[in-house]
């Protein structure tokens, strides 16, 4: 499947408000959209929290069709002004606090941004778009974590699996999903939702497993695996995810939810060892990178397995992931090796060292 397919579109988008477009997936999606929609203009609203950076938006395919607005999704007046001043026909909502470990140590910002921020966006769209909404779309990006945790042999999550969130992060995302559906049923706001599995790829902040392991390894630092490392995630390459969002946005049915999985289930320890093997080949050290692996205190309430059944989006929208974990991981490691300026800026971001200290050194005392 082509990364930027030419396709018969159901919805013609010209002016798209992307929230959280300076973050990991959002910035990848901005790139995707500027290439896929040659006439589209992207309005990118991002508060530039610790997780967002303008470094993620360098060298866009066509910068003249990209407008960056620094601002908060909790600011109703700002969103109303944007929807009044620009002819926005679609909103693609990524902005969120996204890291489970941070939600355990400090849940308040998660409730503020993920719950109240989503509510604010929905309310602004309802008010400003009024009743003429046939050419509009509000697409909400959510997570597999809302479905809870699976045991090793349970069937993968489907769109009808009951919600069972177990961390402050997943509970806040579940709340946001409920609000989005409520606005569809109550006010007929034209919404779609995608719930995806763990993403990886270029521009991911090194607090998440894969970039953290790559960057620690390159600095000769320990590779901290939580607990026994036998937890399973279903890894989705970010470019595959962008394509799925684009399809749901342009061809998805209003009010519907689509599960998006990578079809790549691995234990954390298997995954870290694969990263080490790729690094051993591409940037060998005196000893194997795997010798830096350390098992550390487990995450409280650690979900043991996520897995997504993507049959619906395959059957209805023709999407399947094109990346195997081997190809995606290799490209991700190569990207880090050839983008040393970005890697340096990621490691230098304000508060990053404090975060490493809080999460990895003082975790036990702070809980
Ligand atoms: P990220 O943490 O890399 O980026 C989040 C972005 O949102 C940042 O640029 C940040 O500055 C911005 N932001 C945060 N609070 C804001 C606010 N109040 N107002 C405006 N902007 C704000 O996150 P990501 O990994 O790119 O995730 C994007 C979305 O995808 C999130 O909604 C997340 O829940 C969802 N998701 C992510 C994954 C994953 O593996 N990364 C998996 C499933 C779902
Ligand atoms: P993460 O990237 O934080 O995503 P999520 O918690 O949303 O799945 O973590 C992925 C898995 O890796 C998860 O099971 C926790 C584990 N993990 C570690 O073992 N060590 C680490 O340093 C981190 C950040 C995560």
mmCIF file of N, CA and C in Angstrom, residues 171-293:
data_model
loop_
_atom_site.group_PDB
_atom_site.id
_atom_site.type_symbol
_atom_site.label_atom_id
_atom_site.label_comp_id
_atom_site.label_asym_id
_atom_site.label_seq_id
_atom_site.Cartn_x
_atom_site.Cartn_y
_atom_site.Cartn_z
ATOM 1 N N UNK A 171 -8.275 6.278 31.943
ATOM 2 C CA UNK A 171 -9.603 6.718 32.404
ATOM 3 C C UNK A 171 -9.949 8.077 31.799
ATOM 4 N N UNK A 172 -8.947 8.952 31.682
ATOM 5 C CA UNK A 172 -9.225 10.277 31.102
ATOM 6 C C UNK A 172 -9.518 10.160 29.604
ATOM 7 N N UNK A 173 -8.829 9.251 28.917
ATOM 8 C CA UNK A 173 -9.111 9.059 27.486
ATOM 9 C C UNK A 173 -10.489 8.414 27.303
ATOM 10 N N UNK A 174 -10.836 7.476 28.178
ATOM 11 C CA UNK A 174 -12.169 6.856 28.090
ATOM 12 C C UNK A 174 -13.239 7.929 28.265
ATOM 13 N N UNK A 175 -13.038 8.841 29.223
ATOM 14 C CA UNK A 175 -14.008 9.919 29.435
ATOM 15 C C UNK A 175 -14.154 10.749 28.170
ATOM 16 N N UNK A 176 -13.019 11.035 27.530
ATOM 17 C CA UNK A 176 -13.082 11.868 26.324
ATOM 18 C C UNK A 176 -13.831 11.143 25.208
ATOM 19 N N UNK A 177 -13.619 9.840 25.084
ATOM 20 C CA UNK A 177 -14.349 9.068 24.058
ATOM 21 C C UNK A 177 -15.862 9.140 24.317
ATOM 22 N N UNK A 178 -16.244 9.000 25.597
ATOM 23 C CA UNK A 178 -17.678 9.051 25.935
ATOM 24 C C UNK A 178 -18.268 10.406 25.579
ATOM 25 N N UNK A 179 -17.509 11.464 25.838
ATOM 26 C CA UNK A 179 -18.004 12.805 25.520
ATOM 27 C C UNK A 179 -18.200 12.960 24.007
ATOM 28 N N UNK A 180 -17.234 12.462 23.237
ATOM 29 C CA UNK A 180 -17.329 12.587 21.773
ATOM 30 C C UNK A 180 -18.583 11.857 21.277
ATOM 31 N N UNK A 181 -18.813 10.650 21.790
ATOM 32 C CA UNK A 181 -20.024 9.907 21.373
ATOM 33 C C UNK A 181 -21.290 10.617 21.834
ATOM 34 N N UNK A 182 -21.240 11.195 23.028
ATOM 35 C CA UNK A 182 -22.422 11.915 23.538
ATOM 36 C C UNK A 182 -22.777 13.084 22.611
ATOM 37 N N UNK A 183 -21.762 13.776 22.092
ATOM 38 C CA UNK A 183 -22.035 14.906 21.191
ATOM 39 C C UNK A 183 -22.580 14.436 19.849
ATOM 40 N N UNK A 184 -22.243 13.231 19.465
ATOM 41 C CA UNK A 184 -22.836 12.678 18.228
ATOM 42 C C UNK A 184 -24.306 12.357 18.468
ATOM 43 N N UNK A 185 -24.601 11.632 19.540
ATOM 44 C CA UNK A 185 -25.984 11.195 19.761
ATOM 45 C C UNK A 185 -26.900 12.351 20.155
ATOM 46 N N UNK A 186 -26.394 13.262 20.964
ATOM 47 C CA UNK A 186 -27.256 14.336 21.472
ATOM 48 C C UNK A 186 -27.394 15.490 20.489
ATOM 49 N N UNK A 187 -26.248 15.891 19.897
ATOM 50 C CA UNK A 187 -26.267 17.110 19.059
ATOM 51 C C UNK A 187 -26.009 16.815 17.579
ATOM 52 N N UNK A 188 -25.870 15.543 17.238
ATOM 53 C CA UNK A 188 -25.558 15.132 15.863
ATOM 54 C C UNK A 188 -24.259 15.761 15.349
ATOM 55 N N UNK A 189 -23.327 16.042 16.251
ATOM 56 C CA UNK A 189 -22.022 16.514 15.779
ATOM 57 C C UNK A 189 -21.394 15.373 14.968
ATOM 58 N N UNK A 190 -20.910 15.657 13.754
ATOM 59 C CA UNK A 190 -20.388 14.572 12.901
ATOM 60 C C UNK A 190 -19.006 14.103 13.344
ATOM 61 N N UNK A 191 -18.972 13.075 14.148
ATOM 62 C CA UNK A 191 -17.706 12.621 14.736
ATOM 63 C C UNK A 191 -17.288 11.266 14.168
ATOM 64 N N UNK A 192 -15.999 10.998 14.241
ATOM 65 C CA UNK A 192 -15.454 9.640 14.109
ATOM 66 C C UNK A 192 -14.382 9.500 15.191
ATOM 67 N N UNK A 193 -14.136 8.242 15.583
ATOM 68 C CA UNK A 193 -13.109 7.978 16.602
ATOM 69 C C UNK A 193 -12.224 6.838 16.093
ATOM 70 N N UNK A 194 -10.917 6.962 16.312
ATOM 71 C CA UNK A 194 -10.040 5.803 16.144
ATOM 72 C C UNK A 194 -9.381 5.508 17.482
ATOM 73 N N UNK A 195 -9.350 4.235 17.848
ATOM 74 C CA UNK A 195 -8.621 3.781 19.043
ATOM 75 C C UNK A 195 -7.449 2.954 18.537
ATOM 76 N N UNK A 196 -6.244 3.416 18.832
ATOM 77 C CA UNK A 196 -5.085 2.720 18.257
ATOM 78 C C UNK A 196 -4.210 2.102 19.340
ATOM 79 N N UNK A 197 -3.330 1.217 18.900
ATOM 80 C CA UNK A 197 -2.381 0.589 19.819
ATOM 81 C C UNK A 197 -1.107 1.436 19.911
ATOM 82 N N UNK A 198 -0.095 0.917 20.614
ATOM 83 C CA UNK A 198 1.141 1.693 20.853
ATOM 84 C C UNK A 198 1.823 2.070 19.544
ATOM 85 N N UNK A 199 2.058 3.367 19.363
ATOM 86 C CA UNK A 199 2.744 3.873 18.167
ATOM 87 C C UNK A 199 4.253 3.955 18.409
ATOM 88 N N UNK A 200 4.999 3.906 17.321
ATOM 89 C CA UNK A 200 6.436 4.204 17.379
ATOM 90 C C UNK A 200 6.866 4.730 16.025
ATOM 91 N N UNK A 201 8.042 5.387 16.002
ATOM 92 C CA UNK A 201 8.544 5.950 14.751
ATOM 93 C C UNK A 201 9.295 7.247 15.028
ATOM 94 N N UNK A 202 9.411 8.091 13.992
ATOM 95 C CA UNK A 202 10.179 9.336 14.108
ATOM 96 C C UNK A 202 9.462 10.345 14.996
ATOM 97 N N UNK A 203 10.219 11.190 15.671
ATOM 98 C CA UNK A 203 9.730 12.327 16.471
ATOM 99 C C UNK A 203 9.011 11.935 17.766
ATOM 100 N N UNK A 204 9.248 10.721 18.276
ATOM 101 C CA UNK A 204 8.584 10.354 19.550
ATOM 102 C C UNK A 204 9.464 10.787 20.723
ATOM 103 N N UNK A 205 8.848 11.440 21.685
ATOM 104 C CA UNK A 205 9.598 11.963 22.828
ATOM 105 C C UNK A 205 10.166 10.801 23.658
ATOM 106 N N UNK A 206 11.434 10.910 24.091
ATOM 107 C CA UNK A 206 12.082 9.758 24.731
ATOM 108 C C UNK A 206 11.674 9.487 26.175
ATOM 109 N N UNK A 207 10.371 9.578 26.439
ATOM 110 C CA UNK A 207 9.842 9.085 27.719
ATOM 111 C C UNK A 207 9.118 7.767 27.475
ATOM 112 N N UNK A 208 8.802 7.482 26.198
ATOM 113 C CA UNK A 208 8.100 6.246 25.844
ATOM 114 C C UNK A 208 9.132 5.163 25.546
ATOM 115 N N UNK A 209 8.686 3.909 25.628
ATOM 116 C CA UNK A 209 9.623 2.783 25.651
ATOM 117 C C UNK A 209 10.665 2.803 24.519
ATOM 118 N N UNK A 210 10.217 2.861 23.256
ATOM 119 C CA UNK A 210 11.166 2.644 22.155
ATOM 120 C C UNK A 210 12.206 3.771 22.039
ATOM 121 N N UNK A 211 11.791 5.043 21.971
ATOM 122 C CA UNK A 211 12.840 6.079 21.874
ATOM 123 C C UNK A 211 13.713 6.152 23.134
ATOM 124 N N UNK A 212 13.121 5.848 24.307
ATOM 125 C CA UNK A 212 13.929 5.875 25.532
ATOM 126 C C UNK A 212 15.044 4.837 25.452
ATOM 127 N N UNK A 213 14.683 3.638 24.967
ATOM 128 C CA UNK A 213 15.690 2.571 24.882
ATOM 129 C C UNK A 213 16.771 2.933 23.866
ATOM 130 N N UNK A 214 16.350 3.483 22.719
ATOM 131 C CA UNK A 214 17.347 3.830 21.690
ATOM 132 C C UNK A 214 18.291 4.913 22.229
ATOM 133 N N UNK A 215 17.708 5.937 22.840
ATOM 134 C CA UNK A 215 18.554 7.052 23.290
ATOM 135 C C UNK A 215 19.432 6.661 24.478
ATOM 136 N N UNK A 216 18.882 5.873 25.409
ATOM 137 C CA UNK A 216 19.727 5.402 26.518
ATOM 138 C C UNK A 216 20.870 4.545 25.978
ATOM 139 N N UNK A 217 20.550 3.656 25.036
ATOM 140 C CA UNK A 217 21.580 2.761 24.494
ATOM 141 C C UNK A 217 22.693 3.578 23.839
ATOM 142 N N UNK A 218 22.312 4.581 23.056
ATOM 143 C CA UNK A 218 23.321 5.373 22.352
ATOM 144 C C UNK A 218 24.213 6.151 23.322
ATOM 145 N N UNK A 219 23.693 6.396 24.541
ATOM 146 C CA UNK A 219 24.504 7.103 25.547
ATOM 147 C C UNK A 219 25.200 6.138 26.507
ATOM 148 N N UNK A 220 25.047 4.823 26.244
ATOM 149 C CA UNK A 220 25.671 3.833 27.137
ATOM 150 C C UNK A 220 25.032 3.796 28.511
ATOM 151 N N UNK A 221 23.740 4.168 28.586
ATOM 152 C CA UNK A 221 23.036 4.173 29.878
ATOM 153 C C UNK A 221 22.230 2.886 30.049
ATOM 154 N N UNK A 222 21.794 2.566 31.289
ATOM 155 C CA UNK A 222 20.993 1.350 31.501
ATOM 156 C C UNK A 222 19.691 1.382 30.701
ATOM 157 N N UNK A 223 19.194 0.196 30.328
ATOM 158 C CA UNK A 223 17.931 0.061 29.591
ATOM 159 C C UNK A 223 16.905 -0.496 30.584
ATOM 160 N N UNK A 224 16.064 0.382 31.167
ATOM 161 C CA UNK A 224 15.221 -0.015 32.303
ATOM 162 C C UNK A 224 13.923 -0.713 31.879
ATOM 163 N N UNK A 225 13.855 -2.013 32.103
ATOM 164 C CA UNK A 225 12.648 -2.787 31.777
ATOM 165 C C UNK A 225 11.833 -2.947 33.055
ATOM 166 N N UNK A 226 10.557 -2.542 32.990
ATOM 167 C CA UNK A 226 9.710 -2.614 34.187
ATOM 168 C C UNK A 226 9.366 -4.072 34.519
ATOM 169 N N UNK A 227 9.585 -4.458 35.775
ATOM 170 C CA UNK A 227 9.196 -5.800 36.228
ATOM 171 C C UNK A 227 9.876 -6.885 35.420
ATOM 172 N N UNK A 228 9.085 -7.934 35.097
ATOM 173 C CA UNK A 228 9.684 -9.060 34.358
ATOM 174 C C UNK A 228 9.767 -8.805 32.850
ATOM 175 N N UNK A 229 9.156 -7.724 32.375
ATOM 176 C CA UNK A 229 9.239 -7.388 30.950
ATOM 177 C C UNK A 229 8.357 -8.274 30.072
ATOM 178 N N UNK A 230 7.437 -9.012 30.699
ATOM 179 C CA UNK A 230 6.616 -9.941 29.907
ATOM 180 C C UNK A 230 5.284 -9.328 29.452
ATOM 181 N N UNK A 231 5.081 -8.051 29.724
ATOM 182 C CA UNK A 231 3.861 -7.379 29.267
ATOM 183 C C UNK A 231 3.903 -7.274 27.729
ATOM 184 N N UNK A 232 2.700 -7.353 27.149
ATOM 185 C CA UNK A 232 2.622 -7.387 25.677
ATOM 186 C C UNK A 232 1.927 -6.139 25.152
ATOM 187 N N UNK A 233 2.504 -5.532 24.125
ATOM 188 C CA UNK A 233 1.896 -4.409 23.415
ATOM 189 C C UNK A 233 1.819 -4.775 21.935
ATOM 190 N N UNK A 234 0.908 -4.102 21.219
ATOM 191 C CA UNK A 234 0.680 -4.381 19.791
ATOM 192 C C UNK A 234 1.211 -3.174 19.014
ATOM 193 N N UNK A 235 2.433 -3.256 18.501
ATOM 194 C CA UNK A 235 3.151 -2.061 18.017
ATOM 195 C C UNK A 235 2.725 -1.631 16.632
ATOM 196 N N UNK A 236 2.399 -0.346 16.524
ATOM 197 C CA UNK A 236 1.869 0.239 15.280
ATOM 198 C C UNK A 236 2.827 1.326 14.792
ATOM 199 N N UNK A 237 3.334 1.170 13.581
ATOM 200 C CA UNK A 237 4.233 2.191 13.029
ATOM 201 C C UNK A 237 3.424 3.454 12.747
ATOM 202 N N UNK A 238 3.990 4.606 13.129
ATOM 203 C CA UNK A 238 3.191 5.838 13.125
ATOM 204 C C UNK A 238 2.656 6.193 11.727
ATOM 205 N N UNK A 239 3.410 5.870 10.672
ATOM 206 C CA UNK A 239 2.924 6.206 9.328
ATOM 207 C C UNK A 239 1.708 5.355 8.945
ATOM 208 N N UNK A 240 1.686 4.118 9.399
ATOM 209 C CA UNK A 240 0.486 3.291 9.193
ATOM 210 C C UNK A 240 -0.703 3.911 9.933
ATOM 211 N N UNK A 241 -0.426 4.406 11.140
ATOM 212 C CA UNK A 241 -1.505 5.018 11.928
ATOM 213 C C UNK A 241 -2.059 6.266 11.221
ATOM 214 N N UNK A 242 -1.156 7.098 10.696
ATOM 215 C CA UNK A 242 -1.608 8.330 10.002
ATOM 216 C C UNK A 242 -2.528 7.970 8.842
ATOM 217 N N UNK A 243 -2.174 6.923 8.124
ATOM 218 C CA UNK A 243 -3.015 6.522 6.999
ATOM 219 C C UNK A 243 -4.403 6.083 7.478
ATOM 220 N N UNK A 244 -4.440 5.358 8.596
ATOM 221 C CA UNK A 244 -5.732 4.902 9.140
ATOM 222 C C UNK A 244 -6.591 6.095 9.566
ATOM 223 N N UNK A 245 -5.981 7.087 10.194
ATOM 224 C CA UNK A 245 -6.735 8.281 10.623
ATOM 225 C C UNK A 245 -7.284 9.011 9.395
ATOM 226 N N UNK A 246 -6.434 9.140 8.395
ATOM 227 C CA UNK A 246 -6.844 9.834 7.166
ATOM 228 C C UNK A 246 -8.046 9.131 6.512
ATOM 229 N N UNK A 247 -8.005 7.820 6.493
ATOM 230 C CA UNK A 247 -9.126 7.063 5.914
ATOM 231 C C UNK A 247 -10.393 7.224 6.745
ATOM 232 N N UNK A 248 -10.246 7.151 8.074
ATOM 233 C CA UNK A 248 -11.423 7.303 8.947
ATOM 234 C C UNK A 248 -12.012 8.702 8.791
ATOM 235 N N UNK A 249 -11.130 9.691 8.650
ATOM 236 C CA UNK A 249 -11.569 11.083 8.516
ATOM 237 C C UNK A 249 -12.290 11.313 7.186
ATOM 238 N N UNK A 250 -11.738 10.775 6.123
ATOM 239 C CA UNK A 250 -12.280 11.088 4.798
ATOM 240 C C UNK A 250 -13.360 10.104 4.337
ATOM 241 N N UNK A 251 -13.267 8.857 4.798
ATOM 242 C CA UNK A 251 -14.218 7.854 4.303
ATOM 243 C C UNK A 251 -15.021 7.164 5.396
ATOM 244 N N UNK A 252 -14.688 7.436 6.659
ATOM 245 C CA UNK A 252 -15.366 6.757 7.761
ATOM 246 C C UNK A 252 -16.805 7.238 7.912
ATOM 247 N N UNK A 253 -17.613 6.397 8.538
ATOM 248 C CA UNK A 253 -19.025 6.728 8.743
ATOM 249 C C UNK A 253 -19.177 7.522 10.031
ATOM 250 N N UNK A 254 -19.952 8.591 9.956
ATOM 251 C CA UNK A 254 -20.181 9.421 11.149
ATOM 252 C C UNK A 254 -20.694 8.598 12.320
ATOM 253 N N UNK A 255 -20.190 8.929 13.489
ATOM 254 C CA UNK A 255 -20.639 8.245 14.698
ATOM 255 C C UNK A 255 -19.931 6.926 14.940
ATOM 256 N N UNK A 256 -19.080 6.505 14.004
ATOM 257 C CA UNK A 256 -18.448 5.180 14.133
ATOM 258 C C UNK A 256 -17.064 5.263 14.765
ATOM 259 N N UNK A 257 -16.690 4.149 15.373
ATOM 260 C CA UNK A 257 -15.362 3.980 15.962
ATOM 261 C C UNK A 257 -14.619 2.905 15.190
ATOM 262 N N UNK A 258 -13.317 3.103 14.990
ATOM 263 C CA UNK A 258 -12.499 2.110 14.292
ATOM 264 C C UNK A 258 -11.286 1.760 15.147
ATOM 265 N N UNK A 259 -11.077 0.469 15.386
ATOM 266 C CA UNK A 259 -9.864 0.027 16.089
ATOM 267 C C UNK A 259 -8.712 -0.096 15.098
ATOM 268 N N UNK A 260 -7.545 0.385 15.521
ATOM 269 C CA UNK A 260 -6.371 0.395 14.634
ATOM 270 C C UNK A 260 -5.205 -0.258 15.373
ATOM 271 N N UNK A 261 -4.822 -1.451 14.956
ATOM 272 C CA UNK A 261 -3.717 -2.164 15.615
ATOM 273 C C UNK A 261 -2.593 -2.433 14.635
ATOM 274 N N UNK A 262 -1.403 -2.685 15.180
ATOM 275 C CA UNK A 262 -0.241 -2.885 14.313
ATOM 276 C C UNK A 262 -0.045 -4.321 13.889
ATOM 277 N N UNK A 263 -0.803 -5.251 14.516
ATOM 278 C CA UNK A 263 -0.641 -6.661 14.194
ATOM 279 C C UNK A 263 0.775 -7.148 14.500
ATOM 280 N N UNK A 264 1.372 -6.564 15.528
ATOM 281 C CA UNK A 264 2.750 -6.881 15.927
ATOM 282 C C UNK A 264 2.798 -7.002 17.445
ATOM 283 N N UNK A 265 2.371 -8.162 17.981
ATOM 284 C CA UNK A 265 2.369 -8.310 19.440
ATOM 285 C C UNK A 265 3.692 -8.897 19.926
ATOM 286 N N UNK A 266 4.313 -8.197 20.868
ATOM 287 C CA UNK A 266 5.597 -8.645 21.417
ATOM 288 C C UNK A 266 5.644 -8.345 22.909
ATOM 289 N N UNK A 267 6.418 -9.132 23.658
ATOM 290 C CA UNK A 267 6.661 -8.743 25.054
ATOM 291 C C UNK A 267 7.677 -7.597 25.038
ATOM 292 N N UNK A 268 7.652 -6.810 26.114
ATOM 293 C CA UNK A 268 8.590 -5.686 26.186
ATOM 294 C C UNK A 268 10.042 -6.152 26.093
ATOM 295 N N UNK A 269 10.333 -7.273 26.763
ATOM 296 C CA UNK A 269 11.731 -7.720 26.769
ATOM 297 C C UNK A 269 12.159 -8.178 25.364
ATOM 298 N N UNK A 270 11.238 -8.829 24.637
ATOM 299 C CA UNK A 270 11.576 -9.217 23.249
ATOM 300 C C UNK A 270 11.867 -7.972 22.406
ATOM 301 N N UNK A 271 11.024 -6.960 22.604
ATOM 302 C CA UNK A 271 11.163 -5.739 21.819
ATOM 303 C C UNK A 271 12.504 -5.050 22.105
ATOM 304 N N UNK A 272 12.849 -4.936 23.387
ATOM 305 C CA UNK A 272 14.101 -4.256 23.757
ATOM 306 C C UNK A 272 15.290 -5.030 23.189
ATOM 307 N N UNK A 273 15.207 -6.353 23.226
ATOM 308 C CA UNK A 273 16.312 -7.153 22.664
ATOM 309 C C UNK A 273 16.441 -6.943 21.155
ATOM 310 N N UNK A 274 15.304 -6.778 20.470
ATOM 311 C CA UNK A 274 15.363 -6.518 19.020
ATOM 312 C C UNK A 274 16.062 -5.181 18.748
ATOM 313 N N UNK A 275 15.716 -4.166 19.559
ATOM 314 C CA UNK A 275 16.370 -2.858 19.390
ATOM 315 C C UNK A 275 17.883 -3.014 19.578
ATOM 316 N N UNK A 276 18.250 -3.777 20.608
ATOM 317 C CA UNK A 276 19.673 -3.984 20.883
ATOM 318 C C UNK A 276 20.370 -4.661 19.699
ATOM 319 N N UNK A 277 19.709 -5.650 19.103
ATOM 320 C CA UNK A 277 20.334 -6.361 17.972
ATOM 321 C C UNK A 277 20.551 -5.422 16.788
ATOM 322 N N UNK A 278 19.556 -4.567 16.521
ATOM 323 C CA UNK A 278 19.702 -3.631 15.395
ATOM 324 C C UNK A 278 20.857 -2.667 15.670
ATOM 325 N N UNK A 279 20.933 -2.181 16.913
ATOM 326 C CA UNK A 279 22.024 -1.261 17.264
ATOM 327 C C UNK A 279 23.384 -1.966 17.203
ATOM 328 N N UNK A 280 23.427 -3.246 17.631
ATOM 329 C CA UNK A 280 24.698 -4.001 17.553
ATOM 330 C C UNK A 280 25.205 -4.017 16.115
ATOM 331 N N UNK A 281 24.257 -4.103 15.182
ATOM 332 C CA UNK A 281 24.639 -4.169 13.764
ATOM 333 C C UNK A 281 25.006 -2.777 13.214
ATOM 334 N N UNK A 282 24.184 -1.764 13.542
ATOM 335 C CA UNK A 282 24.367 -0.459 12.904
ATOM 336 C C UNK A 282 25.393 0.433 13.599
ATOM 337 N N UNK A 283 25.532 0.274 14.909
ATOM 338 C CA UNK A 283 26.452 1.145 15.670
ATOM 339 C C UNK A 283 27.085 0.327 16.797
ATOM 340 N N UNK A 284 27.950 -0.664 16.417
ATOM 341 C CA UNK A 284 28.447 -1.597 17.436
ATOM 342 C C UNK A 284 29.269 -0.908 18.529
ATOM 343 N N UNK A 285 29.137 -1.445 19.759
ATOM 344 C CA UNK A 285 29.965 -0.991 20.887
ATOM 345 C C UNK A 285 30.881 -2.161 21.263
ATOM 346 N N UNK A 286 31.728 -1.943 22.296
ATOM 347 C CA UNK A 286 32.626 -3.052 22.690
ATOM 348 C C UNK A 286 31.850 -4.255 23.198
ATOM 349 N N UNK A 287 30.725 -3.995 23.907
ATOM 350 C CA UNK A 287 29.919 -5.129 24.376
ATOM 351 C C UNK A 287 28.504 -5.005 23.822
ATOM 352 N N UNK A 288 27.743 -6.131 23.782
ATOM 353 C CA UNK A 288 26.397 -6.065 23.203
ATOM 354 C C UNK A 288 25.496 -5.109 23.987
ATOM 355 N N UNK A 289 24.642 -4.385 23.270
ATOM 356 C CA UNK A 289 23.732 -3.442 23.934
ATOM 357 C C UNK A 289 22.848 -4.143 24.966
ATOM 358 N N UNK A 290 22.502 -5.415 24.707
ATOM 359 C CA UNK A 290 21.612 -6.132 25.635
ATOM 360 C C UNK A 290 22.213 -6.231 27.038
ATOM 361 N N UNK A 291 23.536 -6.078 27.129
ATOM 362 C CA UNK A 291 24.147 -6.170 28.468
ATOM 363 C C UNK A 291 23.780 -4.954 29.332
ATOM 364 N N UNK A 292 23.177 -3.922 28.721
ATOM 365 C CA UNK A 292 22.744 -2.735 29.490
ATOM 366 C C UNK A 292 21.320 -2.889 30.048
ATOM 367 N N UNK A 293 20.640 -3.999 29.689
ATOM 368 C CA UNK A 293 19.258 -4.182 30.176
ATOM 369 C C UNK A 293 19.259 -4.386 31.694
#
